[in-house]
Amino acid sequence: QSAGSMFDADSDISLCYMAKIDHVIFKQRTIDACMGREEWKSADVPDHHNCRLGKWYDAIKEQAVREHPAFAGLVDPHQRVHASAKRALEAAVRGEREAMIAALGDLDTASSEVIKGLDELARVIGGLRKKAA
């Protein structure tokens, strides 16, 4: 709630940081569901275009941002976050503990890459804004 009150939907930098919070929550929710502490089915996991980060990412029009390697570098790990969460949840339902743990490991790795990428993208966007001012 505190993060939500500071969130500025018109700020790309704010969206980068909010996406980091979303990813931590997404990862925790996946783990909780795999451990039976929460109800969340793999069919209910959005793809990488239909979460806040994906919607924002797909809507970016600024060419200097879109052409930057930090921007392009988010696609693969972000897609892997969503795919590995689905795999983990599916494995949990089937009772395949080792497959679930492997998918959660993939989720953790991809999520870390997304968070690092978002930090870099926030720096890039901040630099572009300073140049434009």
mmCIF file of N, CA and C in Angstrom:
data_model
loop_
_atom_site.group_PDB
_atom_site.id
_atom_site.type_symbol
_atom_site.label_atom_id
_atom_site.label_comp_id
_atom_site.label_asym_id
_atom_site.label_seq_id
_atom_site.Cartn_x
_atom_site.Cartn_y
_atom_site.Cartn_z
ATOM 1 N N GLN A 1 0.822 -1.192 0.000
ATOM 2 C CA GLN A 1 0.000 0.000 0.000
ATOM 3 C C GLN A 1 0.864 1.254 0.000
ATOM 4 N N SER A 2 1.954 1.225 0.774
ATOM 5 C CA SER A 2 2.838 2.390 0.806
ATOM 6 C C SER A 2 3.431 2.647 -0.567
ATOM 7 N N ALA A 3 3.865 1.579 -1.234
ATOM 8 C CA ALA A 3 4.435 1.738 -2.573
ATOM 9 C C ALA A 3 3.377 2.272 -3.520
ATOM 10 N N GLY A 4 2.166 1.785 -3.402
ATOM 11 C CA GLY A 4 1.083 2.240 -4.264
ATOM 12 C C GLY A 4 0.787 3.714 -4.102
ATOM 13 N N SER A 5 0.934 4.219 -2.892
ATOM 14 C CA SER A 5 0.655 5.633 -2.663
ATOM 15 C C SER A 5 1.735 6.530 -3.272
ATOM 16 N N MET A 6 2.932 5.994 -3.464
ATOM 17 C CA MET A 6 4.021 6.767 -4.055
ATOM 18 C C MET A 6 4.107 6.584 -5.566
ATOM 19 N N PHE A 7 3.357 5.649 -6.096
ATOM 20 C CA PHE A 7 3.407 5.295 -7.502
ATOM 21 C C PHE A 7 2.854 6.409 -8.384
ATOM 22 N N ASP A 8 3.570 6.733 -9.436
ATOM 23 C CA ASP A 8 3.147 7.737 -10.410
ATOM 24 C C ASP A 8 2.984 7.028 -11.757
ATOM 25 N N ALA A 9 1.753 6.774 -12.148
ATOM 26 C CA ALA A 9 1.467 6.023 -13.375
ATOM 27 C C ALA A 9 1.979 6.727 -14.629
ATOM 28 N N ASP A 10 2.278 8.005 -14.544
ATOM 29 C CA ASP A 10 2.783 8.745 -15.699
ATOM 30 C C ASP A 10 4.306 8.763 -15.771
ATOM 31 N N SER A 11 4.956 8.118 -14.826
ATOM 32 C CA SER A 11 6.413 8.114 -14.769
ATOM 33 C C SER A 11 6.955 6.741 -15.148
ATOM 34 N N ASP A 12 7.746 6.690 -16.227
ATOM 35 C CA ASP A 12 8.354 5.425 -16.631
ATOM 36 C C ASP A 12 9.302 4.897 -15.563
ATOM 37 N N ILE A 13 9.992 5.785 -14.882
ATOM 38 C CA ILE A 13 10.910 5.357 -13.826
ATOM 39 C C ILE A 13 10.112 4.750 -12.670
ATOM 40 N N SER A 14 9.025 5.379 -12.298
ATOM 41 C CA SER A 14 8.164 4.842 -11.250
ATOM 42 C C SER A 14 7.644 3.465 -11.637
ATOM 43 N N LEU A 15 7.280 3.289 -12.901
ATOM 44 C CA LEU A 15 6.799 1.991 -13.363
ATOM 45 C C LEU A 15 7.887 0.930 -13.290
ATOM 46 N N CYS A 16 9.126 1.304 -13.547
ATOM 47 C CA CYS A 16 10.234 0.357 -13.407
ATOM 48 C C CYS A 16 10.313 -0.154 -11.966
ATOM 49 N N TYR A 17 10.234 0.760 -11.024
ATOM 50 C CA TYR A 17 10.347 0.362 -9.621
ATOM 51 C C TYR A 17 9.111 -0.383 -9.135
ATOM 52 N N MET A 18 7.949 -0.005 -9.609
ATOM 53 C CA MET A 18 6.732 -0.721 -9.226
ATOM 54 C C MET A 18 6.748 -2.125 -9.809
ATOM 55 N N ALA A 19 7.294 -2.280 -11.002
ATOM 56 C CA ALA A 19 7.403 -3.603 -11.612
ATOM 57 C C ALA A 19 8.314 -4.511 -10.780
ATOM 58 N N LYS A 20 9.333 -3.934 -10.164
ATOM 59 C CA LYS A 20 10.191 -4.727 -9.282
ATOM 60 C C LYS A 20 9.388 -5.262 -8.098
ATOM 61 N N ILE A 21 8.570 -4.422 -7.517
ATOM 62 C CA ILE A 21 7.728 -4.845 -6.393
ATOM 63 C C ILE A 21 6.755 -5.923 -6.866
ATOM 64 N N ASP A 22 6.151 -5.697 -8.031
ATOM 65 C CA ASP A 22 5.228 -6.686 -8.594
ATOM 66 C C ASP A 22 5.909 -8.045 -8.760
ATOM 67 N N HIS A 23 7.155 -8.037 -9.226
ATOM 68 C CA HIS A 23 7.853 -9.300 -9.442
ATOM 69 C C HIS A 23 8.122 -10.035 -8.134
ATOM 70 N N VAL A 24 8.467 -9.309 -7.106
ATOM 71 C CA VAL A 24 8.687 -9.948 -5.803
ATOM 72 C C VAL A 24 7.379 -10.585 -5.325
ATOM 73 N N ILE A 25 6.286 -9.861 -5.467
ATOM 74 C CA ILE A 25 4.970 -10.378 -5.057
ATOM 75 C C ILE A 25 4.577 -11.569 -5.926
ATOM 76 N N PHE A 26 4.799 -11.479 -7.219
ATOM 77 C CA PHE A 26 4.495 -12.565 -8.155
ATOM 78 C C PHE A 26 5.253 -13.827 -7.763
ATOM 79 N N LYS A 27 6.535 -13.671 -7.500
ATOM 80 C CA LYS A 27 7.361 -14.814 -7.133
ATOM 81 C C LYS A 27 6.889 -15.425 -5.819
ATOM 82 N N GLN A 28 6.594 -14.590 -4.836
ATOM 83 C CA GLN A 28 6.127 -15.094 -3.549
ATOM 84 C C GLN A 28 4.779 -15.798 -3.686
ATOM 85 N N ARG A 29 3.907 -15.223 -4.497
ATOM 86 C CA ARG A 29 2.596 -15.847 -4.700
ATOM 87 C C ARG A 29 2.748 -17.225 -5.345
ATOM 88 N N THR A 30 3.661 -17.335 -6.296
ATOM 89 C CA THR A 30 3.916 -18.623 -6.940
ATOM 90 C C THR A 30 4.421 -19.640 -5.925
ATOM 91 N N ILE A 31 5.371 -19.243 -5.113
ATOM 92 C CA ILE A 31 5.912 -20.142 -4.089
ATOM 93 C C ILE A 31 4.812 -20.554 -3.117
ATOM 94 N N ASP A 32 4.039 -19.589 -2.649
ATOM 95 C CA ASP A 32 2.953 -19.892 -1.714
ATOM 96 C C ASP A 32 1.955 -20.870 -2.320
ATOM 97 N N ALA A 33 1.617 -20.687 -3.588
ATOM 98 C CA ALA A 33 0.673 -21.595 -4.245
ATOM 99 C C ALA A 33 1.280 -22.990 -4.400
ATOM 100 N N CYS A 34 2.551 -23.049 -4.731
ATOM 101 C CA CYS A 34 3.211 -24.354 -4.860
ATOM 102 C C CYS A 34 3.261 -25.090 -3.521
ATOM 103 N N MET A 35 3.360 -24.339 -2.442
ATOM 104 C CA MET A 35 3.426 -24.937 -1.108
ATOM 105 C C MET A 35 2.035 -25.174 -0.504
ATOM 106 N N GLY A 36 1.006 -24.833 -1.254
ATOM 107 C CA GLY A 36 -0.359 -25.062 -0.785
ATOM 108 C C GLY A 36 -0.884 -24.015 0.172
ATOM 109 N N ARG A 37 -0.189 -22.890 0.282
ATOM 110 C CA ARG A 37 -0.626 -21.818 1.188
ATOM 111 C C ARG A 37 -1.553 -20.820 0.513
ATOM 112 N N GLU A 38 -1.702 -20.952 -0.791
ATOM 113 C CA GLU A 38 -2.559 -20.031 -1.544
ATOM 114 C C GLU A 38 -3.120 -20.782 -2.742
ATOM 115 N N GLU A 39 -4.294 -20.372 -3.165
ATOM 116 C CA GLU A 39 -4.911 -20.930 -4.370
ATOM 117 C C GLU A 39 -4.519 -20.061 -5.561
ATOM 118 N N TRP A 40 -3.807 -20.627 -6.499
ATOM 119 C CA TRP A 40 -3.479 -19.941 -7.735
ATOM 120 C C TRP A 40 -3.165 -20.999 -8.770
ATOM 121 N N LYS A 41 -3.942 -21.058 -9.798
ATOM 122 C CA LYS A 41 -3.777 -22.066 -10.839
ATOM 123 C C LYS A 41 -2.923 -21.514 -11.968
ATOM 124 N N SER A 42 -2.217 -22.397 -12.629
ATOM 125 C CA SER A 42 -1.349 -21.952 -13.727
ATOM 126 C C SER A 42 -2.149 -21.239 -14.814
ATOM 127 N N ALA A 43 -3.393 -21.641 -15.015
ATOM 128 C CA ALA A 43 -4.233 -20.987 -16.028
ATOM 129 C C ALA A 43 -4.537 -19.538 -15.665
ATOM 130 N N ASP A 44 -4.407 -19.193 -14.388
ATOM 131 C CA ASP A 44 -4.690 -17.827 -13.935
ATOM 132 C C ASP A 44 -3.460 -16.918 -13.976
ATOM 133 N N VAL A 45 -2.302 -17.494 -14.260
ATOM 134 C CA VAL A 45 -1.073 -16.698 -14.342
ATOM 135 C C VAL A 45 -1.084 -15.954 -15.677
ATOM 136 N N PRO A 46 -0.986 -14.629 -15.642
ATOM 137 C CA PRO A 46 -0.990 -13.888 -16.913
ATOM 138 C C PRO A 46 0.290 -14.156 -17.697
ATOM 139 N N ASP A 47 0.222 -13.968 -19.003
ATOM 140 C CA ASP A 47 1.462 -14.066 -19.768
ATOM 141 C C ASP A 47 2.248 -12.766 -19.590
ATOM 142 N N HIS A 48 3.409 -12.706 -20.195
ATOM 143 C CA HIS A 48 4.303 -11.563 -19.978
ATOM 144 C C HIS A 48 3.836 -10.278 -20.666
ATOM 145 N N HIS A 49 2.733 -10.327 -21.380
ATOM 146 C CA HIS A 49 2.166 -9.108 -21.967
ATOM 147 C C HIS A 49 1.027 -8.544 -21.119
ATOM 148 N N ASN A 50 0.479 -9.341 -20.230
ATOM 149 C CA ASN A 50 -0.738 -8.947 -19.513
ATOM 150 C C ASN A 50 -0.550 -8.699 -18.022
ATOM 151 N N CYS A 51 0.657 -8.417 -17.623
ATOM 152 C CA CYS A 51 0.925 -7.930 -16.264
ATOM 153 C C CYS A 51 1.257 -6.443 -16.405
ATOM 154 N N ARG A 52 1.419 -5.752 -15.290
ATOM 155 C CA ARG A 52 1.699 -4.317 -15.358
ATOM 156 C C ARG A 52 2.966 -4.023 -16.166
ATOM 157 N N LEU A 53 4.038 -4.804 -15.933
ATOM 158 C CA LEU A 53 5.282 -4.581 -16.675
ATOM 159 C C LEU A 53 5.069 -4.811 -18.161
ATOM 160 N N GLY A 54 4.408 -5.899 -18.528
ATOM 161 C CA GLY A 54 4.198 -6.200 -19.934
ATOM 162 C C GLY A 54 3.372 -5.150 -20.647
ATOM 163 N N LYS A 55 2.329 -4.695 -19.989
ATOM 164 C CA LYS A 55 1.474 -3.662 -20.598
ATOM 165 C C LYS A 55 2.249 -2.362 -20.789
ATOM 166 N N TRP A 56 3.037 -1.991 -19.779
ATOM 167 C CA TRP A 56 3.846 -0.775 -19.884
ATOM 168 C C TRP A 56 4.901 -0.942 -20.972
ATOM 169 N N TYR A 57 5.599 -2.076 -20.948
ATOM 170 C CA TYR A 57 6.666 -2.343 -21.900
ATOM 171 C C TYR A 57 6.142 -2.255 -23.332
ATOM 172 N N ASP A 58 5.019 -2.909 -23.580
ATOM 173 C CA ASP A 58 4.442 -2.924 -24.927
ATOM 174 C C ASP A 58 3.961 -1.538 -25.370
ATOM 175 N N ALA A 59 3.664 -0.662 -24.418
ATOM 176 C CA ALA A 59 3.136 0.665 -24.746
ATOM 177 C C ALA A 59 4.217 1.725 -24.931
ATOM 178 N N ILE A 60 5.472 1.415 -24.589
ATOM 179 C CA ILE A 60 6.554 2.399 -24.734
ATOM 180 C C ILE A 60 6.698 2.774 -26.206
ATOM 181 N N LYS A 61 6.665 4.053 -26.464
ATOM 182 C CA LYS A 61 6.780 4.550 -27.843
ATOM 183 C C LYS A 61 8.102 5.270 -28.104
ATOM 184 N N GLU A 62 8.731 5.741 -27.041
ATOM 185 C CA GLU A 62 9.948 6.543 -27.188
ATOM 186 C C GLU A 62 11.058 5.703 -27.829
ATOM 187 N N GLN A 63 11.470 6.093 -29.019
ATOM 188 C CA GLN A 63 12.424 5.327 -29.807
ATOM 189 C C GLN A 63 13.758 5.130 -29.084
ATOM 190 N N ALA A 64 14.257 6.161 -28.411
ATOM 191 C CA ALA A 64 15.544 6.049 -27.715
ATOM 192 C C ALA A 64 15.484 4.978 -26.623
ATOM 193 N N VAL A 65 14.357 4.836 -25.982
ATOM 194 C CA VAL A 65 14.185 3.793 -24.956
ATOM 195 C C VAL A 65 14.068 2.439 -25.633
ATOM 196 N N ARG A 66 13.219 2.338 -26.641
ATOM 197 C CA ARG A 66 12.975 1.050 -27.321
ATOM 198 C C ARG A 66 14.255 0.484 -27.951
ATOM 199 N N GLU A 67 15.149 1.361 -28.391
ATOM 200 C CA GLU A 67 16.372 0.911 -29.062
ATOM 201 C C GLU A 67 17.498 0.571 -28.081
ATOM 202 N N HIS A 68 17.330 0.898 -26.834
ATOM 203 C CA HIS A 68 18.403 0.657 -25.865
ATOM 204 C C HIS A 68 18.468 -0.829 -25.507
ATOM 205 N N PRO A 69 19.678 -1.376 -25.384
ATOM 206 C CA PRO A 69 19.822 -2.797 -25.022
ATOM 207 C C PRO A 69 19.153 -3.166 -23.690
ATOM 208 N N ALA A 70 19.092 -2.241 -22.763
ATOM 209 C CA ALA A 70 18.450 -2.534 -21.476
ATOM 210 C C ALA A 70 16.958 -2.817 -21.672
ATOM 211 N N PHE A 71 16.349 -2.140 -22.620
ATOM 212 C CA PHE A 71 14.932 -2.354 -22.926
ATOM 213 C C PHE A 71 14.739 -3.729 -23.569
ATOM 214 N N ALA A 72 15.498 -3.995 -24.611
ATOM 215 C CA ALA A 72 15.387 -5.275 -25.318
ATOM 216 C C ALA A 72 15.752 -6.442 -24.410
ATOM 217 N N GLY A 73 16.673 -6.204 -23.483
ATOM 218 C CA GLY A 73 17.132 -7.258 -22.591
ATOM 219 C C GLY A 73 16.103 -7.744 -21.584
ATOM 220 N N LEU A 74 15.005 -7.032 -21.445
ATOM 221 C CA LEU A 74 13.958 -7.449 -20.508
ATOM 222 C C LEU A 74 13.041 -8.538 -21.060
ATOM 223 N N VAL A 75 12.934 -8.626 -22.358
ATOM 224 C CA VAL A 75 11.942 -9.520 -22.965
ATOM 225 C C VAL A 75 12.142 -10.971 -22.540
ATOM 226 N N ASP A 76 13.309 -11.512 -22.764
ATOM 227 C CA ASP A 76 13.528 -12.934 -22.487
ATOM 228 C C ASP A 76 13.355 -13.286 -21.007
ATOM 229 N N PRO A 77 14.035 -12.607 -20.089
ATOM 230 C CA PRO A 77 13.844 -13.007 -18.687
ATOM 231 C C PRO A 77 12.416 -12.785 -18.194
ATOM 232 N N HIS A 78 11.753 -11.748 -18.690
ATOM 233 C CA HIS A 78 10.375 -11.501 -18.268
ATOM 234 C C HIS A 78 9.462 -12.635 -18.754
ATOM 235 N N GLN A 79 9.664 -13.063 -19.973
ATOM 236 C CA GLN A 79 8.892 -14.180 -20.509
ATOM 237 C C GLN A 79 9.179 -15.448 -19.695
ATOM 238 N N ARG A 80 10.441 -15.668 -19.327
ATOM 239 C CA ARG A 80 10.805 -16.855 -18.541
ATOM 240 C C ARG A 80 10.199 -16.822 -17.140
ATOM 241 N N VAL A 81 10.054 -15.623 -16.547
ATOM 242 C CA VAL A 81 9.411 -15.512 -15.236
ATOM 243 C C VAL A 81 8.014 -16.110 -15.304
ATOM 244 N N HIS A 82 7.255 -15.671 -16.274
ATOM 245 C CA HIS A 82 5.870 -16.132 -16.383
ATOM 246 C C HIS A 82 5.796 -17.616 -16.746
ATOM 247 N N ALA A 83 6.628 -18.054 -17.671
ATOM 248 C CA ALA A 83 6.606 -19.459 -18.095
ATOM 249 C C ALA A 83 7.036 -20.383 -16.961
ATOM 250 N N SER A 84 8.055 -19.996 -16.218
ATOM 251 C CA SER A 84 8.523 -20.870 -15.132
ATOM 252 C C SER A 84 7.527 -20.911 -13.976
ATOM 253 N N ALA A 85 6.812 -19.822 -13.737
ATOM 254 C CA ALA A 85 5.769 -19.837 -12.705
ATOM 255 C C ALA A 85 4.675 -20.827 -13.097
ATOM 256 N N LYS A 86 4.269 -20.794 -14.345
ATOM 257 C CA LYS A 86 3.252 -21.741 -14.821
ATOM 258 C C LYS A 86 3.741 -23.182 -14.678
ATOM 259 N N ARG A 87 4.997 -23.434 -15.071
ATOM 260 C CA ARG A 87 5.559 -24.787 -14.953
ATOM 261 C C ARG A 87 5.599 -25.247 -13.506
ATOM 262 N N ALA A 88 5.988 -24.347 -12.610
ATOM 263 C CA ALA A 88 6.065 -24.707 -11.190
ATOM 264 C C ALA A 88 4.687 -25.063 -10.646
ATOM 265 N N LEU A 89 3.704 -24.256 -10.976
ATOM 266 C CA LEU A 89 2.346 -24.509 -10.493
ATOM 267 C C LEU A 89 1.782 -25.804 -11.070
ATOM 268 N N GLU A 90 2.055 -26.062 -12.341
ATOM 269 C CA GLU A 90 1.596 -27.305 -12.970
ATOM 270 C C GLU A 90 2.265 -28.516 -12.322
ATOM 271 N N ALA A 91 3.550 -28.419 -12.069
ATOM 272 C CA ALA A 91 4.273 -29.519 -11.427
ATOM 273 C C ALA A 91 3.752 -29.752 -10.012
ATOM 274 N N ALA A 92 3.440 -28.688 -9.302
ATOM 275 C CA ALA A 92 2.912 -28.816 -7.938
ATOM 276 C C ALA A 92 1.584 -29.569 -7.944
ATOM 277 N N VAL A 93 0.727 -29.243 -8.894
ATOM 278 C CA VAL A 93 -0.580 -29.911 -8.997
ATOM 279 C C VAL A 93 -0.394 -31.407 -9.283
ATOM 280 N N ARG A 94 0.599 -31.730 -10.097
ATOM 281 C CA ARG A 94 0.862 -33.133 -10.440
ATOM 282 C C ARG A 94 1.625 -33.866 -9.339
ATOM 283 N N GLY A 95 2.086 -33.116 -8.332
ATOM 284 C CA GLY A 95 2.864 -33.724 -7.252
ATOM 285 C C GLY A 95 4.296 -34.032 -7.639
ATOM 286 N N GLU A 96 4.797 -33.361 -8.655
ATOM 287 C CA GLU A 96 6.166 -33.580 -9.133
ATOM 288 C C GLU A 96 7.103 -32.571 -8.463
ATOM 289 N N ARG A 97 7.529 -32.935 -7.273
ATOM 290 C CA ARG A 97 8.316 -32.025 -6.428
ATOM 291 C C ARG A 97 9.608 -31.547 -7.089
ATOM 292 N N GLU A 98 10.365 -32.461 -7.688
ATOM 293 C CA GLU A 98 11.639 -32.061 -8.300
ATOM 294 C C GLU A 98 11.426 -31.109 -9.478
ATOM 295 N N ALA A 99 10.414 -31.371 -10.285
ATOM 296 C CA ALA A 99 10.112 -30.473 -11.412
ATOM 297 C C ALA A 99 9.655 -29.114 -10.894
ATOM 298 N N MET A 100 8.879 -29.122 -9.813
ATOM 299 C CA MET A 100 8.422 -27.865 -9.217
ATOM 300 C C MET A 100 9.620 -27.054 -8.708
ATOM 301 N N ILE A 101 10.510 -27.706 -8.007
ATOM 302 C CA ILE A 101 11.689 -27.020 -7.463
ATOM 303 C C ILE A 101 12.569 -26.479 -8.592
ATOM 304 N N ALA A 102 12.734 -27.259 -9.650
ATOM 305 C CA ALA A 102 13.528 -26.788 -10.794
ATOM 306 C C ALA A 102 12.881 -25.561 -11.431
ATOM 307 N N ALA A 103 11.571 -25.598 -11.595
ATOM 308 C CA ALA A 103 10.862 -24.452 -12.191
ATOM 309 C C ALA A 103 10.949 -23.235 -11.276
ATOM 310 N N LEU A 104 10.862 -23.440 -9.971
ATOM 311 C CA LEU A 104 11.003 -22.314 -9.033
ATOM 312 C C LEU A 104 12.418 -21.736 -9.090
ATOM 313 N N GLY A 105 13.416 -22.592 -9.295
ATOM 314 C CA GLY A 105 14.788 -22.109 -9.479
ATOM 315 C C GLY A 105 14.910 -21.261 -10.731
ATOM 316 N N ASP A 106 14.272 -21.720 -11.819
ATOM 317 C CA ASP A 106 14.261 -20.939 -13.057
ATOM 318 C C ASP A 106 13.555 -19.599 -12.843
ATOM 319 N N LEU A 107 12.457 -19.638 -12.101
ATOM 320 C CA LEU A 107 11.717 -18.409 -11.780
ATOM 321 C C LEU A 107 12.603 -17.435 -11.022
ATOM 322 N N ASP A 108 13.321 -17.928 -10.040
ATOM 323 C CA ASP A 108 14.187 -17.074 -9.232
ATOM 324 C C ASP A 108 15.284 -16.440 -10.085
ATOM 325 N N THR A 109 15.906 -17.238 -10.932
ATOM 326 C CA THR A 109 16.971 -16.722 -11.802
ATOM 327 C C THR A 109 16.436 -15.662 -12.762
ATOM 328 N N ALA A 110 15.336 -15.975 -13.425
ATOM 329 C CA ALA A 110 14.759 -15.028 -14.386
ATOM 330 C C ALA A 110 14.277 -13.763 -13.692
ATOM 331 N N SER A 111 13.690 -13.916 -12.511
ATOM 332 C CA SER A 111 13.206 -12.760 -11.760
ATOM 333 C C SER A 111 14.363 -11.837 -11.382
ATOM 334 N N SER A 112 15.479 -12.413 -10.967
ATOM 335 C CA SER A 112 16.663 -11.601 -10.646
ATOM 336 C C SER A 112 17.143 -10.832 -11.866
ATOM 337 N N GLU A 113 17.108 -11.481 -13.029
ATOM 338 C CA GLU A 113 17.513 -10.811 -14.264
ATOM 339 C C GLU A 113 16.562 -9.663 -14.603
ATOM 340 N N VAL A 114 15.270 -9.873 -14.395
ATOM 341 C CA VAL A 114 14.293 -8.814 -14.656
ATOM 342 C C VAL A 114 14.540 -7.630 -13.730
ATOM 343 N N ILE A 115 14.775 -7.907 -12.458
ATOM 344 C CA ILE A 115 15.001 -6.825 -11.496
ATOM 345 C C ILE A 115 16.256 -6.035 -11.851
ATOM 346 N N LYS A 116 17.326 -6.728 -12.203
ATOM 347 C CA LYS A 116 18.547 -6.034 -12.639
ATOM 348 C C LYS A 116 18.285 -5.225 -13.901
ATOM 349 N N GLY A 117 17.534 -5.804 -14.828
ATOM 350 C CA GLY A 117 17.202 -5.102 -16.065
ATOM 351 C C GLY A 117 16.363 -3.859 -15.824
ATOM 352 N N LEU A 118 15.437 -3.957 -14.882
ATOM 353 C CA LEU A 118 14.599 -2.794 -14.559
ATOM 354 C C LEU A 118 15.424 -1.688 -13.913
ATOM 355 N N ASP A 119 16.380 -2.061 -13.069
ATOM 356 C CA ASP A 119 17.275 -1.055 -12.485
ATOM 357 C C ASP A 119 18.061 -0.341 -13.579
ATOM 358 N N GLU A 120 18.588 -1.114 -14.518
ATOM 359 C CA GLU A 120 19.348 -0.525 -15.618
ATOM 360 C C GLU A 120 18.450 0.352 -16.483
ATOM 361 N N LEU A 121 17.252 -0.121 -16.787
ATOM 362 C CA LEU A 121 16.340 0.655 -17.613
ATOM 363 C C LEU A 121 15.932 1.954 -16.922
ATOM 364 N N ALA A 122 15.737 1.917 -15.619
ATOM 365 C CA ALA A 122 15.414 3.146 -14.877
ATOM 366 C C ALA A 122 16.561 4.147 -14.991
ATOM 367 N N ARG A 123 17.815 3.654 -14.919
ATOM 368 C CA ARG A 123 18.974 4.550 -15.078
ATOM 369 C C ARG A 123 19.001 5.139 -16.497
ATOM 370 N N VAL A 124 18.731 4.297 -17.492
ATOM 371 C CA VAL A 124 18.716 4.750 -18.884
ATOM 372 C C VAL A 124 17.653 5.832 -19.082
ATOM 373 N N ILE A 125 16.452 5.558 -18.621
ATOM 374 C CA ILE A 125 15.353 6.510 -18.780
ATOM 375 C C ILE A 125 15.667 7.811 -18.053
ATOM 376 N N GLY A 126 16.224 7.704 -16.849
ATOM 377 C CA GLY A 126 16.620 8.894 -16.102
ATOM 378 C C GLY A 126 17.640 9.716 -16.871
ATOM 379 N N GLY A 127 18.613 9.045 -17.487
ATOM 380 C CA GLY A 127 19.621 9.733 -18.282
ATOM 381 C C GLY A 127 19.024 10.410 -19.500
ATOM 382 N N LEU A 128 18.080 9.717 -20.153
ATOM 383 C CA LEU A 128 17.417 10.316 -21.324
ATOM 384 C C LEU A 128 16.606 11.537 -20.933
ATOM 385 N N ARG A 129 15.963 11.485 -19.769
ATOM 386 C CA ARG A 129 15.147 12.616 -19.300
ATOM 387 C C ARG A 129 16.037 13.818 -18.985
ATOM 388 N N LYS A 130 17.222 13.558 -18.405
ATOM 389 C CA LYS A 130 18.151 14.657 -18.101
ATOM 390 C C LYS A 130 18.650 15.314 -19.379
ATOM 391 N N LYS A 131 18.937 14.500 -20.398
ATOM 392 C CA LYS A 131 19.396 15.044 -21.678
ATOM 393 C C LYS A 131 18.320 15.889 -22.340
ATOM 394 N N ALA A 132 17.078 15.447 -22.199
ATOM 395 C CA ALA A 132 15.963 16.165 -22.834
ATOM 396 C C ALA A 132 15.637 17.486 -22.129
ATOM 397 N N ALA A 133 15.994 17.579 -20.852
ATOM 398 C CA ALA A 133 15.642 18.776 -20.063
ATOM 399 C C ALA A 133 16.558 19.934 -20.318
#
